[in-house]
XYZ file of C-alpha atoms in Angstrom:
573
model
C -120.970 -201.971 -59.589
C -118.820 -199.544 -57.508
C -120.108 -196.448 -56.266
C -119.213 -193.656 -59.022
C -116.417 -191.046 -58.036
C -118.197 -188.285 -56.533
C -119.868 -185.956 -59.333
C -117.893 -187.430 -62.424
C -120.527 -187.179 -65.604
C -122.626 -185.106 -64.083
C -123.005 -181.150 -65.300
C -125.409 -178.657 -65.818
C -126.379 -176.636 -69.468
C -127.704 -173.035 -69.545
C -130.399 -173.551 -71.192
C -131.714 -175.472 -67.550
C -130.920 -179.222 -68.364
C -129.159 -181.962 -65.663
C -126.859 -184.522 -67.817
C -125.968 -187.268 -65.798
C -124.615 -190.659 -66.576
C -126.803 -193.658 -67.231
C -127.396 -195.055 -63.757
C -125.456 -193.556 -60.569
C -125.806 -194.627 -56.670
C -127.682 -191.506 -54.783
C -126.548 -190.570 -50.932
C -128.333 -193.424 -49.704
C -126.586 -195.744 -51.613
C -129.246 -196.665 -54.172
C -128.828 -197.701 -57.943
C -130.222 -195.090 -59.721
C -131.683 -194.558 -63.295
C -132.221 -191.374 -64.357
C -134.823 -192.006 -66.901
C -137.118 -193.921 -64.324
C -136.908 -191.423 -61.589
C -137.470 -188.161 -62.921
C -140.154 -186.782 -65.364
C -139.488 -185.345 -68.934
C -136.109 -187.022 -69.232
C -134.281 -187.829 -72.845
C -132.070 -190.632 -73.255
C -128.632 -189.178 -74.763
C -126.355 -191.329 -76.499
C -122.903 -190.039 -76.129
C -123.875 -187.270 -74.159
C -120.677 -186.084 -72.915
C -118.493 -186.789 -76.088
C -116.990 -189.488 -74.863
C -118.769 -192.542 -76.025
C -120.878 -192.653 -72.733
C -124.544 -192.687 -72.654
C -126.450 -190.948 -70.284
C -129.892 -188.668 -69.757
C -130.947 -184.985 -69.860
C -132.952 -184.421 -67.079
C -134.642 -181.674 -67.507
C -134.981 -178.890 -64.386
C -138.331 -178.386 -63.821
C -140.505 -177.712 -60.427
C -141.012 -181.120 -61.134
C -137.702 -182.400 -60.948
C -136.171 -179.942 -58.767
C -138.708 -180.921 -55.815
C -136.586 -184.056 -54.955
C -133.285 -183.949 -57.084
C -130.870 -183.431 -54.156
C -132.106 -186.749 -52.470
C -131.001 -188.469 -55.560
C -127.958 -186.893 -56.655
C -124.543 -187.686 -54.651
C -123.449 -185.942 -51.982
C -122.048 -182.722 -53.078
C -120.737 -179.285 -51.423
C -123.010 -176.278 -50.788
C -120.723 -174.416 -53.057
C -119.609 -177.183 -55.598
C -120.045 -175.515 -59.280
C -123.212 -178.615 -59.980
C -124.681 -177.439 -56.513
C -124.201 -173.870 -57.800
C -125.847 -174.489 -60.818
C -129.015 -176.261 -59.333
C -129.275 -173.955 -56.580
C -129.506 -170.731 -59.353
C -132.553 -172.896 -61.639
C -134.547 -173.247 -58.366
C -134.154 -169.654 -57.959
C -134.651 -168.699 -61.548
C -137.854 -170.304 -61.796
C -139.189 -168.893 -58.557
C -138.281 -165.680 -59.758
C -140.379 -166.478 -62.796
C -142.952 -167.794 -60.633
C -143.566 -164.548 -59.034
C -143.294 -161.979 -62.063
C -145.515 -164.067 -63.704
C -147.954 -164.133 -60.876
C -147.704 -160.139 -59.821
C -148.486 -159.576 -63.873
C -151.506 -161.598 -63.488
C -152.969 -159.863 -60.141
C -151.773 -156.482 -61.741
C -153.861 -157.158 -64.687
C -156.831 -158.727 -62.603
C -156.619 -155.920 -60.487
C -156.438 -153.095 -62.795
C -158.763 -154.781 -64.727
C -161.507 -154.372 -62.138
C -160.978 -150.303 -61.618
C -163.610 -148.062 -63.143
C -162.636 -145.153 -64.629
C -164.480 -142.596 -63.539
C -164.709 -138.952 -61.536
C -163.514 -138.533 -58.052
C -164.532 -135.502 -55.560
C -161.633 -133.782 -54.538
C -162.330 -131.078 -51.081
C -160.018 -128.197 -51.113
C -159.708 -125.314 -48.592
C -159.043 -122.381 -50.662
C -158.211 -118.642 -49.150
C -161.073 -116.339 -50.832
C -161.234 -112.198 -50.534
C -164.315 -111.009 -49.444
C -164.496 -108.069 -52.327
C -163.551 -108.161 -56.078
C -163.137 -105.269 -58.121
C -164.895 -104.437 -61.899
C -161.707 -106.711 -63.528
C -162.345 -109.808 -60.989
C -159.218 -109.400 -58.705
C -160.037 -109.873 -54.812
C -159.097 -107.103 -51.894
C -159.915 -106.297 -48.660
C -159.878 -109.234 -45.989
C -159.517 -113.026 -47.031
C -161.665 -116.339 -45.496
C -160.684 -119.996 -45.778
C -163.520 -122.091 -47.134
C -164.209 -125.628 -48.626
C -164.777 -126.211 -52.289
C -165.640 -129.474 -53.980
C -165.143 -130.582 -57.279
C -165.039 -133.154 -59.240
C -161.421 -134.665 -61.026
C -160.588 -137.649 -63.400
C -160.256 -141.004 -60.882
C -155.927 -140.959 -60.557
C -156.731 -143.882 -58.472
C -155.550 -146.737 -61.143
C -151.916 -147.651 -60.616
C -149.436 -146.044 -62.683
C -145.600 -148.073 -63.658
C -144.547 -145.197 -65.419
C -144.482 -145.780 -69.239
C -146.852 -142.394 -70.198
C -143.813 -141.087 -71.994
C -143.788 -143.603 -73.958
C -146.968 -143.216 -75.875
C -147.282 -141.377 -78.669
C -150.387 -138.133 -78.777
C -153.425 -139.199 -78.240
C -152.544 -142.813 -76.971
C -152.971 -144.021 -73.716
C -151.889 -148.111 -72.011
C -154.963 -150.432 -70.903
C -154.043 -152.120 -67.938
C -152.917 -155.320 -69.679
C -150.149 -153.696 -71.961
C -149.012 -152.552 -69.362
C -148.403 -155.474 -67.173
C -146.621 -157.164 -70.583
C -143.954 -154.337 -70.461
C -143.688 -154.837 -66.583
C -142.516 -158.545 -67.449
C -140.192 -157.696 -70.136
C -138.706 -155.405 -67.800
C -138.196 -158.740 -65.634
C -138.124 -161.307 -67.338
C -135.323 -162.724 -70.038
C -137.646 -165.177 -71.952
C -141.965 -165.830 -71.579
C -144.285 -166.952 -74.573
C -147.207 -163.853 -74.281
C -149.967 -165.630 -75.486
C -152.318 -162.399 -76.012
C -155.631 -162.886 -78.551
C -155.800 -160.275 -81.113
C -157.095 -156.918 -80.239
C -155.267 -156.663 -76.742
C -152.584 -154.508 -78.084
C -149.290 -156.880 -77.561
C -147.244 -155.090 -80.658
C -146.853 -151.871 -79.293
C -146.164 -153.298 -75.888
C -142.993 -155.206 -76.976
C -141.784 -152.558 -79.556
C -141.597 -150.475 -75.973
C -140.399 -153.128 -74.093
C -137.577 -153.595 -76.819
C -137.440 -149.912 -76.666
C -136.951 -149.550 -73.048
C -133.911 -152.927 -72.875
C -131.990 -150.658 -75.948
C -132.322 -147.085 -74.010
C -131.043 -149.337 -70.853
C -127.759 -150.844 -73.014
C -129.327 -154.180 -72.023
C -128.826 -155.165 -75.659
C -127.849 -153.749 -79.145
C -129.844 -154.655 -81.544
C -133.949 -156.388 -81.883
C -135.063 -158.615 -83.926
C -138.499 -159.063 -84.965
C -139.261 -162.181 -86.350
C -142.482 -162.787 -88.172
C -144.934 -162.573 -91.195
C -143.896 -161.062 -94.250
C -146.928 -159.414 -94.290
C -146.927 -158.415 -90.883
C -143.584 -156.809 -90.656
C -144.843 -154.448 -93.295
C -147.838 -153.632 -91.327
C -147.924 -153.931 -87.892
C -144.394 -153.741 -86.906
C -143.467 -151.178 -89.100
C -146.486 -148.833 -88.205
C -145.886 -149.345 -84.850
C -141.810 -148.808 -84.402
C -143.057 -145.794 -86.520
C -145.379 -145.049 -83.713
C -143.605 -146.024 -80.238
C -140.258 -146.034 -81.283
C -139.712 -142.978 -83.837
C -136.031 -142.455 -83.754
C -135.394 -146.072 -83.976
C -133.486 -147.256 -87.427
C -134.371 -150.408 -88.676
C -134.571 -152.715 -92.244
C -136.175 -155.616 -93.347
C -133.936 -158.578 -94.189
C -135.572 -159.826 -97.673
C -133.063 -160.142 -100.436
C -129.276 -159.982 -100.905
C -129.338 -156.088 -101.425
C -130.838 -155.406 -97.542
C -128.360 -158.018 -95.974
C -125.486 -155.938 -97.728
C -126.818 -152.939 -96.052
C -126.958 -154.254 -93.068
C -123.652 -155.335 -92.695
C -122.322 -151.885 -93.693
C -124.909 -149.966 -91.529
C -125.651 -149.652 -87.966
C -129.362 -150.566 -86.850
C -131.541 -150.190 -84.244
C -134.065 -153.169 -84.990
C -133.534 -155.871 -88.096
C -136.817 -157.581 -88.948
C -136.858 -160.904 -90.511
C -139.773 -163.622 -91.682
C -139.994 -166.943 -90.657
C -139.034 -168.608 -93.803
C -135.754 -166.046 -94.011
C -134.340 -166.369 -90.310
C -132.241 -169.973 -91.063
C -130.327 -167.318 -93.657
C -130.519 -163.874 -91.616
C -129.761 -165.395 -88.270
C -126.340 -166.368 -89.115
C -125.765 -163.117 -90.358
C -127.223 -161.085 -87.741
C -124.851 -163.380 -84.841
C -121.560 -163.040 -86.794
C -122.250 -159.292 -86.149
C -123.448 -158.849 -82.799
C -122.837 -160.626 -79.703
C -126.038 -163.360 -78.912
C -125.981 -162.116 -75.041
C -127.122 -158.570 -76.138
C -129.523 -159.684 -78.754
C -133.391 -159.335 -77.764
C -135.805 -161.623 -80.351
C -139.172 -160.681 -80.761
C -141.436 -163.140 -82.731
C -144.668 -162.851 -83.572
C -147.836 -165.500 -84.907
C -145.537 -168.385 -83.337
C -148.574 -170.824 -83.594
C -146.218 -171.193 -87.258
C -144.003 -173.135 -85.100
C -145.493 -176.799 -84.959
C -143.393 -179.563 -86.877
C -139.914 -180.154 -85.527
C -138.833 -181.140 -89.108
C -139.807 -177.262 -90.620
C -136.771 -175.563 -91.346
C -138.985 -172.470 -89.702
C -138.911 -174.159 -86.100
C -135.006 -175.690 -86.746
C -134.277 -171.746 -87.207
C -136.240 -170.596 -84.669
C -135.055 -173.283 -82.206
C -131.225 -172.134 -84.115
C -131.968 -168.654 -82.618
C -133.902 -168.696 -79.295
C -130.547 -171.049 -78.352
C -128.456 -168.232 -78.607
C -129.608 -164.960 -77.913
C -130.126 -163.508 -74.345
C -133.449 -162.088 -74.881
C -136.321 -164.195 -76.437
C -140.141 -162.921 -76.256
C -142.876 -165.247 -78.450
C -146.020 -163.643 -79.123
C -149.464 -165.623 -80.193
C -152.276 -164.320 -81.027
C -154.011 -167.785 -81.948
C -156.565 -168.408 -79.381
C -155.691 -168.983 -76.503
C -155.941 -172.602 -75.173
C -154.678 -174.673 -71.881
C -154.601 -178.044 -73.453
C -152.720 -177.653 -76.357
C -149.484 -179.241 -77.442
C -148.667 -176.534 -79.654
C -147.304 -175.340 -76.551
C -144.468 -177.715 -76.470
C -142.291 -176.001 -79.675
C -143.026 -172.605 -78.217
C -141.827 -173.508 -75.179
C -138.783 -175.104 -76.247
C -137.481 -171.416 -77.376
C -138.773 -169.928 -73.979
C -136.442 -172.923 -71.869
C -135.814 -176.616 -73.166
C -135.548 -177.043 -69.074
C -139.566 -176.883 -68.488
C -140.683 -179.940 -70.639
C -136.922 -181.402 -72.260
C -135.357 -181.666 -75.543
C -138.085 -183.832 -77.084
C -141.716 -182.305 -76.485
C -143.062 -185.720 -77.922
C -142.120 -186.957 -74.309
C -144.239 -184.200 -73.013
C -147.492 -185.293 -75.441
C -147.131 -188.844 -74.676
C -146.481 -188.121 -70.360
C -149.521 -185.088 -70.331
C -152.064 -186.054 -72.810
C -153.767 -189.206 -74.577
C -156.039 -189.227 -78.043
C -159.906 -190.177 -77.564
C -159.489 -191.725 -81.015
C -162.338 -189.446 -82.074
C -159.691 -186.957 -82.841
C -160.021 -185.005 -79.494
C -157.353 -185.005 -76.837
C -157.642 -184.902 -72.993
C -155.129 -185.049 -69.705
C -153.931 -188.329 -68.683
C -155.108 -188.720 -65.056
C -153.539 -186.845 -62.437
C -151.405 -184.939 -65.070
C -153.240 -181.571 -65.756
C -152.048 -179.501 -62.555
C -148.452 -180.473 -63.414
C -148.743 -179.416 -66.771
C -150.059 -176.032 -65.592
C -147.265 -175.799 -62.922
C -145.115 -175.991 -65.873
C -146.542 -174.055 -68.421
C -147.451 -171.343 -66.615
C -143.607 -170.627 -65.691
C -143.027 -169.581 -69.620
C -146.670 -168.862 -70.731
C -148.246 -165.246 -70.047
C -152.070 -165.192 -70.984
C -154.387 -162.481 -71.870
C -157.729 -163.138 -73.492
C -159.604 -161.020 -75.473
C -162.622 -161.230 -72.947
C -160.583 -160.073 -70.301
C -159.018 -156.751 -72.295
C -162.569 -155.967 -73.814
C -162.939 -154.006 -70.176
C -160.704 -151.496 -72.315
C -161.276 -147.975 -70.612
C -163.345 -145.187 -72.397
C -164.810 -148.012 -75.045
C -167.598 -150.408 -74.388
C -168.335 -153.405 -76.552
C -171.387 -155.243 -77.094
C -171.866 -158.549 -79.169
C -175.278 -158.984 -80.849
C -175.696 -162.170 -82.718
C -178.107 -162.150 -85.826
C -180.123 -165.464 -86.544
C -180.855 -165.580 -90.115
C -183.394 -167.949 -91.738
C -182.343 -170.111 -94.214
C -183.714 -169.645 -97.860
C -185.450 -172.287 -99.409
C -183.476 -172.990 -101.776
C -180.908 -173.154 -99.375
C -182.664 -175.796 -96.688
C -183.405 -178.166 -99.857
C -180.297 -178.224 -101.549
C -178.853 -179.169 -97.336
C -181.855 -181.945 -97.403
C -180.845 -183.348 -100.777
C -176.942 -183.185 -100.066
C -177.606 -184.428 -96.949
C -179.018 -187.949 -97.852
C -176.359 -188.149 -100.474
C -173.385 -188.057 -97.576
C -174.441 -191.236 -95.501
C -172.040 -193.785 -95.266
C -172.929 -197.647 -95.214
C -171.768 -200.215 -93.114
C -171.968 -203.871 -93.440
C -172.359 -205.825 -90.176
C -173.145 -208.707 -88.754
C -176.020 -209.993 -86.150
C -175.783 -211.771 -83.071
C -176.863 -215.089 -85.230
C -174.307 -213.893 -88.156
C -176.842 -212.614 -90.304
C -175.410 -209.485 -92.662
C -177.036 -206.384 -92.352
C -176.469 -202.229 -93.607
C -176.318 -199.845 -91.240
C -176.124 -196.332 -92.187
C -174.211 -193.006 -90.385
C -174.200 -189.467 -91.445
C -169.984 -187.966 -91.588
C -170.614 -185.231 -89.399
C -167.260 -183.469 -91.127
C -169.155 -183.828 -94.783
C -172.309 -182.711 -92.538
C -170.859 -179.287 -91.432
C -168.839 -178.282 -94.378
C -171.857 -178.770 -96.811
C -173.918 -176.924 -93.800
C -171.182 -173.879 -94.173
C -170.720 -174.197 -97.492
C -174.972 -173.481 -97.887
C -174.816 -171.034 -95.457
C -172.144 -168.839 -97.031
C -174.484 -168.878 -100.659
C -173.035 -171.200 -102.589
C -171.686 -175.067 -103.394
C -169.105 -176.989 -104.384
C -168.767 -179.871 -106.742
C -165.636 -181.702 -107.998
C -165.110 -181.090 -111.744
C -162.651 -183.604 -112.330
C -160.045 -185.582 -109.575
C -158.739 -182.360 -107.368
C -160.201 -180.181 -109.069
C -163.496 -178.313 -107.688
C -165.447 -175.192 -109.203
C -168.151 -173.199 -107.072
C -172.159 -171.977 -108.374
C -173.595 -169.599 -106.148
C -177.369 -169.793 -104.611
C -179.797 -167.226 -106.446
C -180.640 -165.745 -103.022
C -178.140 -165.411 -99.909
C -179.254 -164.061 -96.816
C -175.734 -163.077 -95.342
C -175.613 -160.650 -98.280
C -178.804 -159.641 -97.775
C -178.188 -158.531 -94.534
C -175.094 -157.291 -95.489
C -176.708 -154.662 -98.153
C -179.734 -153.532 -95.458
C -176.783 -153.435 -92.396
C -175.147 -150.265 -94.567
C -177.677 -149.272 -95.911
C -179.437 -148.468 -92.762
C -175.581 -147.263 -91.405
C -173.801 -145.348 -94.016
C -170.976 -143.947 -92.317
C -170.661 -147.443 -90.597
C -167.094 -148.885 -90.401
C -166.515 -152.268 -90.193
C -164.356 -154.978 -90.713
C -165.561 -158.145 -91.856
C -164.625 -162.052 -91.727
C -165.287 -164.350 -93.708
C -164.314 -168.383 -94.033
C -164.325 -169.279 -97.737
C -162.974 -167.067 -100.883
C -166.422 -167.328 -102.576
C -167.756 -165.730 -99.737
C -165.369 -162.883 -100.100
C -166.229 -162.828 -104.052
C -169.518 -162.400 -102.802
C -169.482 -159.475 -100.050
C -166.322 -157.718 -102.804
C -169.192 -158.014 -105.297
C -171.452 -156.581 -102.877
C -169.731 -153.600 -101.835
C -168.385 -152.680 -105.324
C -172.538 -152.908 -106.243
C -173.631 -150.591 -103.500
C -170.510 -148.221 -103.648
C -168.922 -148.648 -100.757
C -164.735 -147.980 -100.429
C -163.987 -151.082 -99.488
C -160.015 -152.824 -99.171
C -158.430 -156.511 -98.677
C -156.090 -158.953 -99.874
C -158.941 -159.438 -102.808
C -159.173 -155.939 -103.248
C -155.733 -155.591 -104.142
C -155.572 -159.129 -106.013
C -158.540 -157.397 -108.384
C -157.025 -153.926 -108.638
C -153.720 -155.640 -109.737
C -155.480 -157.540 -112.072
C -157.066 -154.232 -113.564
C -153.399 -152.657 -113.843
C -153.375 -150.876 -110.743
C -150.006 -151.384 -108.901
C -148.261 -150.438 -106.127
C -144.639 -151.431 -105.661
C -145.301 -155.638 -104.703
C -148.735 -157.512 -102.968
C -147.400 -156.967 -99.232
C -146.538 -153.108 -100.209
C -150.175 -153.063 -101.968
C -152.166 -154.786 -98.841
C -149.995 -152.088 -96.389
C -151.589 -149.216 -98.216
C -155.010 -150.705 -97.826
C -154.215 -151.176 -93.881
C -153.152 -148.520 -93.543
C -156.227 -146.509 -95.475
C -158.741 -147.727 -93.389
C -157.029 -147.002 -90.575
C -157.037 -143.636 -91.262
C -160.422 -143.679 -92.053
C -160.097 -143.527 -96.070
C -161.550 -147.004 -96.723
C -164.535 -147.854 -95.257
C -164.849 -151.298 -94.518
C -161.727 -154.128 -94.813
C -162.676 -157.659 -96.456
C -161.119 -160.638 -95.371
C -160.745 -164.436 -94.577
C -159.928 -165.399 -90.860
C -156.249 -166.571 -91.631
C -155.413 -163.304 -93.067
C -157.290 -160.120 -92.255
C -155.856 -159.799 -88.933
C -151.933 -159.559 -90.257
C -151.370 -156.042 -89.288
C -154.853 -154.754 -88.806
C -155.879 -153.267 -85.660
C -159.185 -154.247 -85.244
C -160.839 -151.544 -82.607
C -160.220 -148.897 -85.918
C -163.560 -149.865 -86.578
C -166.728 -149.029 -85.556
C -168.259 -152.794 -86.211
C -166.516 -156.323 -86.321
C -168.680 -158.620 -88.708
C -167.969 -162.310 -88.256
């Protein structure tokens, strides 16, 4: 094979991809093969429209490290050596924001708040008169006192906040970034405050005419909640609609916005709307709970992908705890910049991690800093052990053992010998024999079931109906735990819908004001309504936040949509 003409098939995408044709000779004047020398690549059949196959490398530290050995030779200031030249920068760039966030929050993170003593010389007359004022001759002298520690580093966004609100250290940092950076996944736990940070991080890009309009993509529950309260909150002049029916999009086109907010399942309709009427390049997308983004065949993640391929701006906010082996990563990514890990992120599962079989997954050898140098370039962390050094509050956990009833600990015996699974096997001299194994998953959700007062038993194929235990000694620490604190309040979690029957029933017993998605499902039921569900479950947020209701009821996968969880006094798990 001849030597290719110098740079044909080869370009560059902005979203930080190499396409190159499927084998090329490098400066040296070797045969090269683009899919067996760099990392992450996808084979693309007709990748330049004109028949030819070739390979998207994608342009990661990874790849970058040694691609100008392999590529032809090329001019400094060739438009391909250009483009390469402005990646490498790009993700150094990211490199470093992301790192001076980090220290920033580390830093600021281990600064007490406290009093300093301040010494001041201060000009004093000798003599006062009957109404306090000093005459006659005047001395210097040295007066302490003692003044609020100034000593914690400042960036300037007080004038953002509204009365009475202040920014822990970590917020903070997370507007520093979006002041820096374009795109990064902030993968925050709940409670560290990352809603208000990005509504003034949108905020501060519109005041700057970096872009025209937000959009907020998320829950439909959420949007009504937390987004809305907070725009209310940190961005009061701004004008903004939710996109939920025909009727808002018609008022959108024939109104001017600040912020549009969308849900996940309404973006693949809204986003084409939103792009025919303002440019992508001064768009800034703001989506929130992206752990929603896992299958590649969801029209959710074919909009979102749709989207984040457009628009300038693109922030993705998790609050799904926060893990460093997880290929739920690899989706989220792909909106941040399809040039970390490539256009397929099954590549990246099969090239990072391998499956135990036992259903666990773990780093191929050798892999596990590389997929941190990666990740890290897109993913900003904050865990909720890290912003529970919140200033003015401390926290403590306590963690109650409670003894099982008996009832309960014999119904787990009998159940328990009931779930063993047999196995037929052989001997070394071929004689048959059972063996016997308890299915640890039937082991624990039985265990939970007990635990939470009551069981489960399948009526007919699919179908399952619930009896509750005579005595349960969650609720009965439940009942003493407000009795003993009245004015207590507290949100509580729960993991199964009989539980939150039970604790409902509870509260309704003992009179306590108590709100939730069941709450609103039984006042509904009773005739009690409130424009729709989401309007319904707003009011109850927003009732205990102001201290009206006093505890709020929920399961894990839905309490937290647009709660904010330090309201309360006490978190019940």
């Amino acid at each position: 094979m001849e030597p290719m003409t110098k740079l044909d098939g080869f370009f560059v995408t902005h979203d930080g991809l190499l396409y190159t044709p499927d084998c090329w000779y490098d400066r040296q004047g070797y045969l090269r093969n683009a899919y067996s020398e760099f990392v992450l690549t996808s084979y693309v059949r007709n990748y330049d429209r004109n028949y030819n196959n070739g390979y998207a490398i994608p342009l990661n530290p990874l790849n970058l490290e040694d691609i100008y050995a392999k590529l032809p030779d090329m001019e400094h200031d060739h438009p391909l050596s250009l483009a390469i030249a402005r990646r490498c920068i790009e993700l150094e760039y990211k490199r470093r924001a992301m790192n001076e966030a980090e220290q920033f929050k580390a830093d600021e993170g281990m600064t007490e708040n406290g009093e300093a003593e301040i010494v001041e010389k201060v000009t004093k007359h000798l003599f006062t008169n009957d109404a306090g004022e000093g005459f006659g001759p005047t001395i210097e002298e040295e007066v302490k006192r003692m003044v609020p520690d100034r000593s914690r580093t400042s960036l300037g966004y007080d004038s953002y906040n509204p009365p009475g609100r202040g920014w822990y250290y970590q917020q903070e940092a997370g507007i520093r970034l979006v002041d820096r950076l374009p795109s990064f996944l902030a993968a925050m736990q709940q409670r560290v405050g990352k809603t208000p940070t990005f509504v003034v991080g949108a905020r501060r890009k519109y005041e700057n005419d970096d872009i025209d309009i937000v959009v907020i993509v998320s829950t439909r529950r959420l949007l009504r909640t937390a987004w809305k309260d907070e725009i209310d909150m940190y961005w009061p002049r701004a004008e903004y609609t939710i996109l939920e029916n025909d009727k808002t999009r018609q008022d959108f086109i024939e109104r001017e916005y600040d912020v549009v907010m969308t849900s996940f399942e309404s973006l693949h309709k809204n986003w084409p709307l939103i792009r025919m009427l303002h440019d992508p390049s001064r768009i800034m997308i703001v989506a929130d709970e992206t752990i929603k983004i896992k299958s590649p065949r969801s029209r959710r993640t074919q909009a979102m992908w749709a989207a984040c391929s457009e628009a300038r701006y693109r922030y993705l906010l998790s609050g799904a705890p926060v893990s460093r082996l997880h290929a739920d990563l690899f989706p989220q990514i792909f909106c941040i910049d399809p040039g970390l890990f490539g256009l397929d992120y099954s590549n990246a599962e099969r090239f990072f991690f391998w499956n135990t079989g036992d259903g666990q997954t773990r780093f191929r050898r050798n892999r596990k800093h590389l997929f941190h140098q990666i990740a890290d370039l897109a993913v900003w962390r904050c865990t909720r052990g890290e912003s529970e050094q919140f200033k003015g509050r401390e926290t403590v956990t306590i963690n109650e053992r409670l003894p099982f009833d008996p009832i309960q600990l014999q119904c787990y015996k009998d159940l328990l010998r009931n779930y063993v699974a047999e196995y037929l096997s052989e001997d070394d001299d071929g004689g048959a024999y059972y063996t016997s194994a308890t299915n640890i998953l039937v082991q624990l959700g039985r265990l939970r079931e007990i635990c939470g007062g009551f069981l489960s038993y399948e009526t007919e194929p699919g179908k399952y109906e619930r009896i509750r235990l005579p005595r349960n000694p969650k609720i009965n620490w439940l009942r003493q735990f407000f009795e003993d604190h009245e004015a207590t309040s507290a949100i509580v979690f729960c993991e199964y819908n009989e539980e939150e029957e039970q604790i409902g029933d509870l509260f309704d017993e003992i009179g306590i004001k108590w709100g939730g998605l069941l709450k609103v499902s039984r006042e509904r039921a009773d005739g009690v309504k409130n424009g729709s569900k989401d309007d319904q479950f707003a009011d109850h947020v927003h009732d205990f936040q102001d201290g009206k209701l006093q505890v709020f009821v929920g399961k894990h996968s839905s309490i937290g949509h647009g709660l904010t969880l330090n309201a309360a006094d006490v978190e019940i798990f």
